[in-house]
XYZ file of C-alpha atoms in Angstrom:
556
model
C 0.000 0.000 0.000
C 1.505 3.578 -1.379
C 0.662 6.261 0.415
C -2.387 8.842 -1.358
C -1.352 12.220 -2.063
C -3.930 15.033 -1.039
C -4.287 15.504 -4.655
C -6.144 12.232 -5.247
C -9.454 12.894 -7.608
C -13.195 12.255 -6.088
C -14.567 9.464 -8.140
C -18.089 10.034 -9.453
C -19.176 7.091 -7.318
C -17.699 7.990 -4.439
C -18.051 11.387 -4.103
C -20.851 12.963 -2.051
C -23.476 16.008 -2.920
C -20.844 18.828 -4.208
C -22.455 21.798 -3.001
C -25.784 23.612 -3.030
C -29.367 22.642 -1.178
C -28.414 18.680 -1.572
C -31.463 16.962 -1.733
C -32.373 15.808 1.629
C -30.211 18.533 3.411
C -33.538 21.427 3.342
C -34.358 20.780 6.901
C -30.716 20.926 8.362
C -29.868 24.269 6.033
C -33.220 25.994 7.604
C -33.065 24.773 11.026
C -33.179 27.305 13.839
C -29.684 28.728 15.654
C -30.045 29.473 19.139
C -27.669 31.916 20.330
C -26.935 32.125 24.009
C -23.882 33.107 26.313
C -21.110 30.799 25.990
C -20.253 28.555 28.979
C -16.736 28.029 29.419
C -15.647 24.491 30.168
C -14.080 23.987 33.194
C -10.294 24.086 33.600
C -8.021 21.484 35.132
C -8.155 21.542 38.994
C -5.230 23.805 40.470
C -5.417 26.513 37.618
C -4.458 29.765 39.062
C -7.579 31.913 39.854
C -6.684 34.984 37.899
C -6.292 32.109 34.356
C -9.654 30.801 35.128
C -11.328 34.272 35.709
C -9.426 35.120 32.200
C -11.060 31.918 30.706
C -14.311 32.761 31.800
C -14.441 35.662 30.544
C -12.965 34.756 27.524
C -16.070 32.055 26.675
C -18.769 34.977 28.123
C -17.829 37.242 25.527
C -18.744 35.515 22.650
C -22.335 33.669 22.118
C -22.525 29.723 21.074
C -25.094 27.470 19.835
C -25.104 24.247 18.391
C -27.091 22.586 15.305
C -27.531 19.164 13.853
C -25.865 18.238 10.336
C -25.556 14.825 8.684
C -24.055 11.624 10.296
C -23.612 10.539 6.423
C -24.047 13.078 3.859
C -24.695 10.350 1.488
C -27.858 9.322 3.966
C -29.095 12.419 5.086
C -32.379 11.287 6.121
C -30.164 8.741 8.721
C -28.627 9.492 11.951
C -26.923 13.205 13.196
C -24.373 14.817 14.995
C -24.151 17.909 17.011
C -21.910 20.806 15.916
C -20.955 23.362 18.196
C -20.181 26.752 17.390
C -19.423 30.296 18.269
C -19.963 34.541 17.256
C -18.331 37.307 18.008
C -20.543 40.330 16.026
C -18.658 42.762 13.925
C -17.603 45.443 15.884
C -18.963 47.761 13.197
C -22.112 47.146 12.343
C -22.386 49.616 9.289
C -18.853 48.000 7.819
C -19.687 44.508 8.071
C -19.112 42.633 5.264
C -20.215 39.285 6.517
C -19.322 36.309 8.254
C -15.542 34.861 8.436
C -14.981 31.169 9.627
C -12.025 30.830 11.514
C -9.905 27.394 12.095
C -7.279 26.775 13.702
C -5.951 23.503 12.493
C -5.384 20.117 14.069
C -6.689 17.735 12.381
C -9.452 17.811 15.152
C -8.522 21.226 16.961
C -11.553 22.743 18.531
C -12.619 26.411 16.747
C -14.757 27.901 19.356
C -12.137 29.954 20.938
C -11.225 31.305 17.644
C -13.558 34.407 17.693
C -12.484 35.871 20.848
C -8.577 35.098 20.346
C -9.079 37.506 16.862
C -10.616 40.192 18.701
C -8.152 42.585 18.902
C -7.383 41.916 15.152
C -8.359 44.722 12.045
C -10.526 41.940 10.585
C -13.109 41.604 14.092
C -14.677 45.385 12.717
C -15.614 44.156 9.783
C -16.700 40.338 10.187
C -19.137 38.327 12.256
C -16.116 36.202 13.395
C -17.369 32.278 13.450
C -15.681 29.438 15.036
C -16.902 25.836 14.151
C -15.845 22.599 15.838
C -15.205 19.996 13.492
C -17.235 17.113 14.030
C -16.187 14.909 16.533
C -14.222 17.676 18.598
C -17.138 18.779 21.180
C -20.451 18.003 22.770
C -22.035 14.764 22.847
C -20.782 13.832 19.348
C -16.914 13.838 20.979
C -14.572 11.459 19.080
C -12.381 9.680 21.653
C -9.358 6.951 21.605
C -8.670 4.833 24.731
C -4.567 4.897 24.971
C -2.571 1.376 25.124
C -1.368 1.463 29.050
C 2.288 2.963 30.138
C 3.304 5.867 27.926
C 4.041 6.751 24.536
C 7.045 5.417 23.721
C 9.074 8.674 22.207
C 12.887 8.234 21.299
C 13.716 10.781 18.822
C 17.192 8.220 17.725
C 15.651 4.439 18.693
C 17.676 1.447 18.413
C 16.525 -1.281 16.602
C 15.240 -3.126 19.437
C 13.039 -0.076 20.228
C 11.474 0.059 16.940
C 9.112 -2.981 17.437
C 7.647 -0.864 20.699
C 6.545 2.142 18.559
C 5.164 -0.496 16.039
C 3.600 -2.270 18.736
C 1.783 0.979 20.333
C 0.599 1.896 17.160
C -0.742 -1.358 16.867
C -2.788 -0.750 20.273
C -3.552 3.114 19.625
C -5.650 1.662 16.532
C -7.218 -1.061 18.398
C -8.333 1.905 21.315
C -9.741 4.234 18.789
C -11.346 1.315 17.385
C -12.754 0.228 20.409
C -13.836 3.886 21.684
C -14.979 5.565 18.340
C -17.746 2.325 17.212
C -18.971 3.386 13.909
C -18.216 7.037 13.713
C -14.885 7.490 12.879
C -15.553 6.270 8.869
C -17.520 9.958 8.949
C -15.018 11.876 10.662
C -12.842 12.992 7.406
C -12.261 16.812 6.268
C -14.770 16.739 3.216
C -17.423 16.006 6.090
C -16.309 18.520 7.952
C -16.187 21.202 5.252
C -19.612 19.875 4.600
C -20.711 21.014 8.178
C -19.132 24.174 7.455
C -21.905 24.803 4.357
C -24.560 23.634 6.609
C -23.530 26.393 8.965
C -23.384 28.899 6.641
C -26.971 28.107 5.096
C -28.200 28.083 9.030
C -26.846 31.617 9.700
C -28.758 32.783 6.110
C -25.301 33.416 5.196
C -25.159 33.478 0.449
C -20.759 33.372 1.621
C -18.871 32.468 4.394
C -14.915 34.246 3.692
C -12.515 31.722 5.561
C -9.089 32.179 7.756
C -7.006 29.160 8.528
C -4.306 27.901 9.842
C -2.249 24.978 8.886
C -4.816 21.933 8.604
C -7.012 24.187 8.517
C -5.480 25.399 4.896
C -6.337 21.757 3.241
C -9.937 22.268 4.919
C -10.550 25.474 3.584
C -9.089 24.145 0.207
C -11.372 21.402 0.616
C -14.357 23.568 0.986
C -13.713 26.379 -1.673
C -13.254 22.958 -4.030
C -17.036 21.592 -3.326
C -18.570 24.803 -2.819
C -17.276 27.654 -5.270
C -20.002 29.598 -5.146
C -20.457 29.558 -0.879
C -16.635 30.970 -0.675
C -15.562 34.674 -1.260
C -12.068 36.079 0.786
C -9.664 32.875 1.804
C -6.485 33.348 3.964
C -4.781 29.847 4.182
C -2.006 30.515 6.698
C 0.685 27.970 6.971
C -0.078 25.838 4.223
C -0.127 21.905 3.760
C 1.626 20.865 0.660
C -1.495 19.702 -1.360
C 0.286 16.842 -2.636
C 1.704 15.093 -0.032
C 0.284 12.304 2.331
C 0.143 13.201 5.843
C 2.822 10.260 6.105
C 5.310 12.834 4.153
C 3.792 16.092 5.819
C 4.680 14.175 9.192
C 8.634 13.446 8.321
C 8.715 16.235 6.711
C 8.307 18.110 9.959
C 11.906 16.476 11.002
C 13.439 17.642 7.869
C 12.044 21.241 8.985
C 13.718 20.992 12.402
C 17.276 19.918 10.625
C 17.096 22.968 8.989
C 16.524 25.230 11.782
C 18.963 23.629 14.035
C 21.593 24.022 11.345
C 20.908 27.981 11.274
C 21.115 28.250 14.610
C 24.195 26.557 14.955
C 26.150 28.323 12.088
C 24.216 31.786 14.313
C 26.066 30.503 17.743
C 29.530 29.508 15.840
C 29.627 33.180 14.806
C 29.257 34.164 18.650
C 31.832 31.288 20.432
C 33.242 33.892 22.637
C 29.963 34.070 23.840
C 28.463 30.705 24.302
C 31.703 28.314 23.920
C 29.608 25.537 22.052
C 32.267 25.466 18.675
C 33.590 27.520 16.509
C 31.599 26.365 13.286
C 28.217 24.424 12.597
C 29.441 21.014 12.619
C 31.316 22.017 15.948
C 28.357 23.300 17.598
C 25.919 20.156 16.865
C 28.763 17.624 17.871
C 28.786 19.273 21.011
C 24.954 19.344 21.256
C 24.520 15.716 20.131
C 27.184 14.161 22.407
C 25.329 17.009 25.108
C 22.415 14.533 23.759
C 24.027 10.970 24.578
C 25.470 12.157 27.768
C 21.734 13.409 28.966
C 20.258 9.965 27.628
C 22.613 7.987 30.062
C 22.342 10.464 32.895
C 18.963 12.031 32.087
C 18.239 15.632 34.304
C 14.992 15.685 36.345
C 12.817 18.586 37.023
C 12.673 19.674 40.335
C 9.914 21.871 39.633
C 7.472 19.173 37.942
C 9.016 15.882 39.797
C 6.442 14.287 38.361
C 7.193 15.179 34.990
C 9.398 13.258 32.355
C 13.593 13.956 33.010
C 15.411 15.828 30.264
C 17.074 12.795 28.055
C 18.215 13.037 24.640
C 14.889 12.584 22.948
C 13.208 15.834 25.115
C 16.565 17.491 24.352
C 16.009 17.005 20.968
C 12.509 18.238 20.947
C 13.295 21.392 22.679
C 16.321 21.877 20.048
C 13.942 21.509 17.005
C 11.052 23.535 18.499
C 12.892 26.184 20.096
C 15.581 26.768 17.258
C 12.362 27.809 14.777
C 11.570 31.480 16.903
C 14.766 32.975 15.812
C 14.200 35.280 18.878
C 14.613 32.649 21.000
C 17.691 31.709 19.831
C 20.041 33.328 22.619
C 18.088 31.484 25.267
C 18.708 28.167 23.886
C 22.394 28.437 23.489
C 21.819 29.246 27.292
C 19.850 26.027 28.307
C 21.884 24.089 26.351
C 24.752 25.469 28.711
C 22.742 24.945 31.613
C 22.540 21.461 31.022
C 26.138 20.882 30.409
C 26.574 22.473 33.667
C 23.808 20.715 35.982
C 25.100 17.199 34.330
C 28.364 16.582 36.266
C 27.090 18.551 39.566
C 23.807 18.764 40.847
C 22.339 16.317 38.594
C 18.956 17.993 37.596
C 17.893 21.074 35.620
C 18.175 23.889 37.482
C 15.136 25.708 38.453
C 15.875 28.486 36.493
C 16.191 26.467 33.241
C 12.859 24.149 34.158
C 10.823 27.846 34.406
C 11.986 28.853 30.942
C 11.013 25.680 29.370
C 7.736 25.409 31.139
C 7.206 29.306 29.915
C 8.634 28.110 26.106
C 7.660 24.789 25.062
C 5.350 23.587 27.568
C 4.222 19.221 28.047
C 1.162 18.460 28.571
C 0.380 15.157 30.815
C -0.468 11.784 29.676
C -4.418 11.380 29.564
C -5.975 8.058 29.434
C -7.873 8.846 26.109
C -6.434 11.513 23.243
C -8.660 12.884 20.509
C -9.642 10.425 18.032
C -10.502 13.219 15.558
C -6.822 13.912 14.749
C -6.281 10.202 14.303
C -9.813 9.223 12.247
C -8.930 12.754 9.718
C -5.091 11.334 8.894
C -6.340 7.888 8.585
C -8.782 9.363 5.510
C -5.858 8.273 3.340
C -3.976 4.934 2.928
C -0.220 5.378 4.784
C 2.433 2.602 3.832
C 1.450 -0.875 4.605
C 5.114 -1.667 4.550
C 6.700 -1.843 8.167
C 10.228 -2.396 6.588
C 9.850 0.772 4.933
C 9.102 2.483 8.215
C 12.163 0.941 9.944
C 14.156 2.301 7.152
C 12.949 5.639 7.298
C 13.129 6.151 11.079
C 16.798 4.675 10.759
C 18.052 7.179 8.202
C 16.419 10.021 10.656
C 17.597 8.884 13.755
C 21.018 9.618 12.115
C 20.149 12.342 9.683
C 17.179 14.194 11.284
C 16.920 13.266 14.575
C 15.884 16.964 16.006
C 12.229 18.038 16.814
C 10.114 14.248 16.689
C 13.185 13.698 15.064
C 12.776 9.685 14.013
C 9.186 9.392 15.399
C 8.095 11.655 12.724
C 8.585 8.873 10.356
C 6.810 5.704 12.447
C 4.364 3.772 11.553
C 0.538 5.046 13.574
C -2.212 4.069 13.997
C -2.823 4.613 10.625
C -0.566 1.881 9.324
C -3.023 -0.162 11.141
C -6.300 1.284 10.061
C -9.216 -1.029 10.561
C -11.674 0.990 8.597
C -12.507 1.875 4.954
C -13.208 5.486 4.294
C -16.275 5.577 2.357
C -15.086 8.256 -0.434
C -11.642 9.055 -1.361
C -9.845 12.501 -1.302
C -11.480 15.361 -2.858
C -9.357 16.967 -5.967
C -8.442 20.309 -4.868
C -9.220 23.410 -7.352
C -10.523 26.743 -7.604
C -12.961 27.096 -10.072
C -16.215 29.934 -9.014
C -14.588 31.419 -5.930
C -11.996 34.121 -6.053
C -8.223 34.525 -5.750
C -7.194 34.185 -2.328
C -4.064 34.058 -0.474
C -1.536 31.532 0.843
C 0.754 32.782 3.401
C 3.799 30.990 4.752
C 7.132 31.347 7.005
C 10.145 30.470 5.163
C 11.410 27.584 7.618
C 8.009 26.738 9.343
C 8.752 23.712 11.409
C 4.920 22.086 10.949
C 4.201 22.948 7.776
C 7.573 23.323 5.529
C 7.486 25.844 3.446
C 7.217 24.096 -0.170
C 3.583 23.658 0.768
C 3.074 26.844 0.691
C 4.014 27.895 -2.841
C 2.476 24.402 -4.191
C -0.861 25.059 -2.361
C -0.214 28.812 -3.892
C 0.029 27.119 -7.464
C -2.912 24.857 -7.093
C -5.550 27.272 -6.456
C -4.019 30.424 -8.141
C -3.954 31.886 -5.173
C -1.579 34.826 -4.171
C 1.861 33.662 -1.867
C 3.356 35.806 0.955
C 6.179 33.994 2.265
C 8.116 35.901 5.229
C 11.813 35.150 5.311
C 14.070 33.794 7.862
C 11.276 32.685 10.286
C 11.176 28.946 11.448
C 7.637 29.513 13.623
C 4.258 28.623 12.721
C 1.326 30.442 12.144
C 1.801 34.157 10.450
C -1.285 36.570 10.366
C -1.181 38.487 13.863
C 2.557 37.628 14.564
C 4.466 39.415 11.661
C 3.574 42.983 11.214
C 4.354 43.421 7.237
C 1.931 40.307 6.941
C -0.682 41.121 8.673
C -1.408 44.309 6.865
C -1.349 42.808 3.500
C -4.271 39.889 4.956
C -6.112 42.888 6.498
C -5.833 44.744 3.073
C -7.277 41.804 1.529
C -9.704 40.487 3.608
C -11.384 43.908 4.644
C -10.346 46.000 1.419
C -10.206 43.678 -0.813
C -6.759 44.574 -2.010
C -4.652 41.817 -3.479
C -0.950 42.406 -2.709
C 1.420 41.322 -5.447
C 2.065 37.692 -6.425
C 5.235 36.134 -4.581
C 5.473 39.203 -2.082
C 8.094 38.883 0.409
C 8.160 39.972 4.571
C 10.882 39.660 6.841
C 10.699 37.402 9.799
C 11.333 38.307 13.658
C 15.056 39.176 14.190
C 17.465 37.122 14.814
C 18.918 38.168 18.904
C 20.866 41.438 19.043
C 23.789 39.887 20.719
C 27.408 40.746 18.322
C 29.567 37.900 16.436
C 33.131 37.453 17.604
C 35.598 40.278 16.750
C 32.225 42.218 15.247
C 32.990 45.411 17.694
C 29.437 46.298 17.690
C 25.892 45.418 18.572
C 24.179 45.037 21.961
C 23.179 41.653 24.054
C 19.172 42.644 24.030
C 17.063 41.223 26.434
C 19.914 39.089 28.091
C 23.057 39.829 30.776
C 24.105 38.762 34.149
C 21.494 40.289 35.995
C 18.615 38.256 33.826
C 17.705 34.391 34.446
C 16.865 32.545 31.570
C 12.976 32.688 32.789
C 13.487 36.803 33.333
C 14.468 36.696 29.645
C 12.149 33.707 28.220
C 9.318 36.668 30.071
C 10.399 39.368 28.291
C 10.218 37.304 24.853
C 7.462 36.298 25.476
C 6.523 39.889 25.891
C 8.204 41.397 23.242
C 6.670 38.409 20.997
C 3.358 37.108 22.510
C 1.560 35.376 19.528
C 5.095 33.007 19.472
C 3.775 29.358 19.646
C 4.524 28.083 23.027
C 3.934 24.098 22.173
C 4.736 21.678 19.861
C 2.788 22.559 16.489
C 0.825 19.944 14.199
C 1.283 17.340 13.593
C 3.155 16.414 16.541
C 1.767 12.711 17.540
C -1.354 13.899 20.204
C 0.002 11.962 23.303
């Protein structure tokens, strides 16, 4: 079994109602939405008062409802799920210019929030701001897996011997979303969602919906614009998926991206070896952070913040070297923990408390729950992955050598995919824009979840304009780069098109001075700052930086 490229044509067989009052789908497009207060969910016990007041708040700004589409678009008259959604109203009524669905990614990322965490931006004057959890993310309709016991088993460099445990958890991981998601998870798959998304829009009495989103969310709103033209006016896809590659190859890929930015950061702190004494060129700098990486996987460095978290060994120091190498800003404070480690190994034996605050503020965990979302796993099971486990062993063995940063070989496992014990019931839609207008495809230049070739190809598919913004390894654009955000807002609220292949630049690179450079200034960092002083002020100076992991890290 090859793995299908996102490019794979709907057969006429296969394919569901396109777009349009489907027959059978009159009494879900003219069913009533009841608006009320949102509710906020509760948060995890021993939240901080002053974050759950903030969350509160957050959910009673906006209003929600929920309506009833479709189990089976080809069945209509069958069984139906619950969608939840929310609104935040234009802010000026007399400029409105419609509604704008918002989505944040995933696969299977709630939406709700959406609306109120884009009300500060231009576009909230002008647009009914809608966010719509996919089916299977929320309400009684929730998609769940039950988790094989013990945890995940994560080496970013395995041995041979631990290959046949990641093989063997994917193995369970299918048999638990089996188990949990019965018969739903065949109808969990992003043409069913995008589906939803029309129902919506008919509900609201809506002729358009114009569309911003963000990674996954770019192959959904693709998705939608191709079986429903005439529904879709403005499109932002943010963070593109390549439109022709599995979401085997957008996964690995993701490991490639991490090489990349590790490799720029290291040539960045060669340059500076008077200042952080980790080599005095790139290939000196990761030798010393890769045998940094075997020394902390023999003698691994526990938190003594989070004692019940998992120690610092080379796989976590890997992640954190992959994820925190893409925010160039951030690139001062990791040739700083990486020193910190060095230091704690041979004395106290733990990170320091300094260095766990900074990479609980940076590149926070999350804990081991006893189910995960089964809507990530049902959406990337919609197409066939390899059926070949040799193939997977020699994939994860060339990146355990070659890209071992970030997920570094787990990118390239076998999930529970491989081991899919369903048959979707259509195949892949064939993406193109034919009825709706030219949008726009925005994309950092070394994103780290979605590499940037996506961008351009996703660009080429549709027509669509590109902005790509140079030297930035984060992901997600609109809101966190200036010269980018103006262009979107000129589009989506002006209408103004900016040229094709425009160009931003990305966040700086630290202000701290190469060797022998006589110049410059070491911003945000000195002697009198800890690494979580400065991590705070980064986080100040840069507060829409991602501060986990970004798709499609493996949901744990």
């Amino acid at each position: 079994m090859t793995a299908t490229v996102l490019g794979t044509a709907v057969t006429a067989a296969a394919a569901a109602p396109a777009q349009g009052p489907a027959t059978g789908l009159a009494r879900f497009h003219h069913q009533d939405v009841r608006w009320a207060q949102c509710v906020a969910p509760p948060m995890p016990e021993g939240t901080p008062q002053d974050e759950v007041d903030k969350w509160n708040e957050a959910w009673r700004s906006m209003d929600c409802a929920a309506i009833k589409v479709p189990k089976d678009y080809r069945r209509p008259g069958g069984d139906t799920l619950t969608v939840n959604l929310s609104r935040l109203r234009a802010k000026n009524p007399a400029q409105r210019r419609g509604v704008l669905f918002l989505n944040p990614g995933g696969p299977g990322v709630q939406a709700r929030l959406q609306p109120v965490m884009h009300k500060e931006a231009a576009l909230a004057g002008s647009y009914d701001l809608i966010g719509v959890d996919p089916r299977g993310t929320s309400g009684p309709d929730r998609l769940l897996c039950d988790l094989p016991p013990g945890p995940r088993p994560f080496f970013s460099r395995p041995t041979d011997a631990q290959l046949t445990a990641i093989e063997k958890y994917a193995r369970q991981n299918e048999e638990g979303c089996r188990r949990a998601g019965g018969d739903l998870r065949p109808y969990i798959s992003t043409a069913n969602t995008a589906r939803d998304m029309d129902v919506v829009r008919a509900a609201l009495g809506e002729e358009k919906i114009n569309y911003l989103g963000y990674s996954y969310g770019t192959y959904l709103g693709a998705v939608y614009g191709s079986l429903f033209p005439r529904r879709l006016d403005r499109s932002v896809l943010d963070s593109s998926m390549h439109p022709d590659w599995s979401y085997y190859k957008a996964s690995w890929q993701q490991s490639v991206a991490a090489r990349q930015n590790v490799d720029a950061w290291a040539a960045w702190i060669a340059q500076r070896d008077n200042t952080y004494h980790l080599g005095t060129s790139a290939a000196a700098v990761r030798a010393t952070i890769d045998e940094l990486g075997r020394r902390l996987e023999k003698h691994p460095l526990p938190d003594p913040n989070w004692p019940d978290a998992s120690p610092v060994d080379q796989s976590r120091f890997d992640l954190y070297l992959g994820f925190l190498s893409a925010a160039r800003p951030r690139w001062h404070i990791l040739a700083q923990l990486v020193n910190d480690f060095r230091k704690q190994l041979p004395s106290s034996g733990e990170v320091s408390r300094d260095a766990s605050e900074a990479m609980r503020l940076l590149a926070s965990d999350r804990d081991e729950p006893e189910q995960e979302n089964g809507t990530y796993t049902a959406v990337t099971c919609e197409r066939d992955w390899p059926g070949d486990l040799k193939a997977y062993y020699r994939k994860m063995r060339q990146f355990r050598d070659k890209y071992p940063y970030g997920e570094g070989a787990m990118a390239a496992a076998p999930t529970a995919c491989t081991f899919r014990s369903f048959t979707p019931p259509e195949q892949p839609v064939d993406l193109e824009r034919k009825g709706y207008p030219t949008g726009l495809v925005v994309q950092n230049e070394y994103d780290a979840a979605t590499k940037y070739e996506g961008g351009p190809a996703m660009a080429r598919k549709l027509g669509h304009r590109l902005i790509s913004v140079r030297d930035d390894g984060t992901h997600g654009v609109y809101r966190n780069n200036p010269c980018a955000t103006q262009k979107i807002n000129d589009y989506l609220i002006k209408g103004r098109l900016p040229d094709q292949n425009s160009w931003c630049e990305g966040a700086p690179r630290p202000d701290i001075p190469a060797d022998h450079s006589g110049g410059g200034r070491a911003e945000d960092r000195g002697p009198e700052k800890s690494l979580a002083a400065q991590a705070r002020s980064i986080i100040k100076k840069y507060p829409q930086a991602p501060a986990m992991k970004p798709w499609p890290a493996r949901a744990r």
